[in-house]
Coordinates of C-alpha atoms in Angstrom, one line a residue:
X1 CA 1.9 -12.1 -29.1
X2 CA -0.9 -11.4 -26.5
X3 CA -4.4 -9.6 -27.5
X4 CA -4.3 -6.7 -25.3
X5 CA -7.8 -6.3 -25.4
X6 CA -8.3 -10.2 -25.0
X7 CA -5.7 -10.6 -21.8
X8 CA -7.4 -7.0 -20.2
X9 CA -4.8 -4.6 -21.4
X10 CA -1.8 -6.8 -20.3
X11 CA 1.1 -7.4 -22.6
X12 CA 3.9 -9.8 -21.8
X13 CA 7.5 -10.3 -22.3
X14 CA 9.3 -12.8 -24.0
X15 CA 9.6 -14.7 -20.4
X16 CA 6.0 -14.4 -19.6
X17 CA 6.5 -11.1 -17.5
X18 CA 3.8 -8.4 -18.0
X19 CA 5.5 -5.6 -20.0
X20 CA 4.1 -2.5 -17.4
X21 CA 5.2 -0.1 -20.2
X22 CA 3.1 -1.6 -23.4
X23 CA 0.1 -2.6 -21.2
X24 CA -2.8 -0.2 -21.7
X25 CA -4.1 -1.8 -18.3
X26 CA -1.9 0.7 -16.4
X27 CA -3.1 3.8 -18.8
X28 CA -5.1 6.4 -17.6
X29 CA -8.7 5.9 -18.0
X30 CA -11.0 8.9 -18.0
X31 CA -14.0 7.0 -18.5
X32 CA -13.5 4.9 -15.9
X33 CA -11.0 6.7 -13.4
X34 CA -12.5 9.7 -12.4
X35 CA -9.0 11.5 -11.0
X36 CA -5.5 10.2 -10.7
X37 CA -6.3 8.6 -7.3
X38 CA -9.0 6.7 -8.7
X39 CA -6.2 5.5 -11.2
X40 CA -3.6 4.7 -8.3
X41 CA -6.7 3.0 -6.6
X42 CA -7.6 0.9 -9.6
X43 CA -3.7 -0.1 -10.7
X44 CA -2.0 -0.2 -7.5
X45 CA -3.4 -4.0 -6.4
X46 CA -2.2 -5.2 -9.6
X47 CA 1.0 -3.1 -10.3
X48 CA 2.4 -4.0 -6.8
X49 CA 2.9 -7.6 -7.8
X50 CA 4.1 -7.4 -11.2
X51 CA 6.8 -4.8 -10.1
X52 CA 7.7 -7.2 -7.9
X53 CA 8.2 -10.4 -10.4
X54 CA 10.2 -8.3 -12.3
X55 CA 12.6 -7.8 -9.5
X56 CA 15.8 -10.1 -9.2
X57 CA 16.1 -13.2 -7.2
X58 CA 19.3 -13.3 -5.6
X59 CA 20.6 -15.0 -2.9
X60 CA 22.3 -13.5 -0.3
X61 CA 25.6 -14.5 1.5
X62 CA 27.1 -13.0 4.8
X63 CA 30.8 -12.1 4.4
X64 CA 32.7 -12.8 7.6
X65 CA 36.5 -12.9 8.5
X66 CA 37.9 -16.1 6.5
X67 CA 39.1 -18.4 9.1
X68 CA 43.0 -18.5 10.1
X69 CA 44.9 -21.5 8.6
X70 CA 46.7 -23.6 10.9
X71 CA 49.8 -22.9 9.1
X72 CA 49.5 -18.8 8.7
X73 CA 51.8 -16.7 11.5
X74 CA 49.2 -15.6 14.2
X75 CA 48.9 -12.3 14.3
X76 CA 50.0 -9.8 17.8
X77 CA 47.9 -7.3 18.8
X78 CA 50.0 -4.3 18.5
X79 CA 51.1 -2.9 21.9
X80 CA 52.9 0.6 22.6

């Protein structure tokens, strides 16, 4: 287990992830954040990339019509 005070308040996950939640580095700091902007201003460098290794990968595909088989009736357009 990490030594929050060692690794600078962060604590990781199981897969190496910083745990936002348990890490004291995102607490509110009166003695050295002087308002809550001053503690968005300090956190928000380093939050912005850890929120974002926590999001899943996933590849994307583009759905299209499936291509007609050879053998499949052809559809008519419907006429009145």
């Amino acid at each position: 287990m990490a030594d929050p005070e060692v690794d600078l308040g962060f604590v990781y996950d199981n897969q190496g992830r910083t745990n936002i939640p348990q890490s004291t580095f995102f607490d509110l700091n009166l003695n050295v954040d002087n308002s809550v902007e001053g503690h968005i201003d300090r956190i928000s460098f380093t939050l912005a990339p850890e929120i974002e290794e926590h999001l899943l990968i996933r590849s994307w595909l583009i759905a299209g019509r499936p291509p007609i088989h050879p053998s499949s009736p052809r559809r008519q357009p419907f006429h009145q």
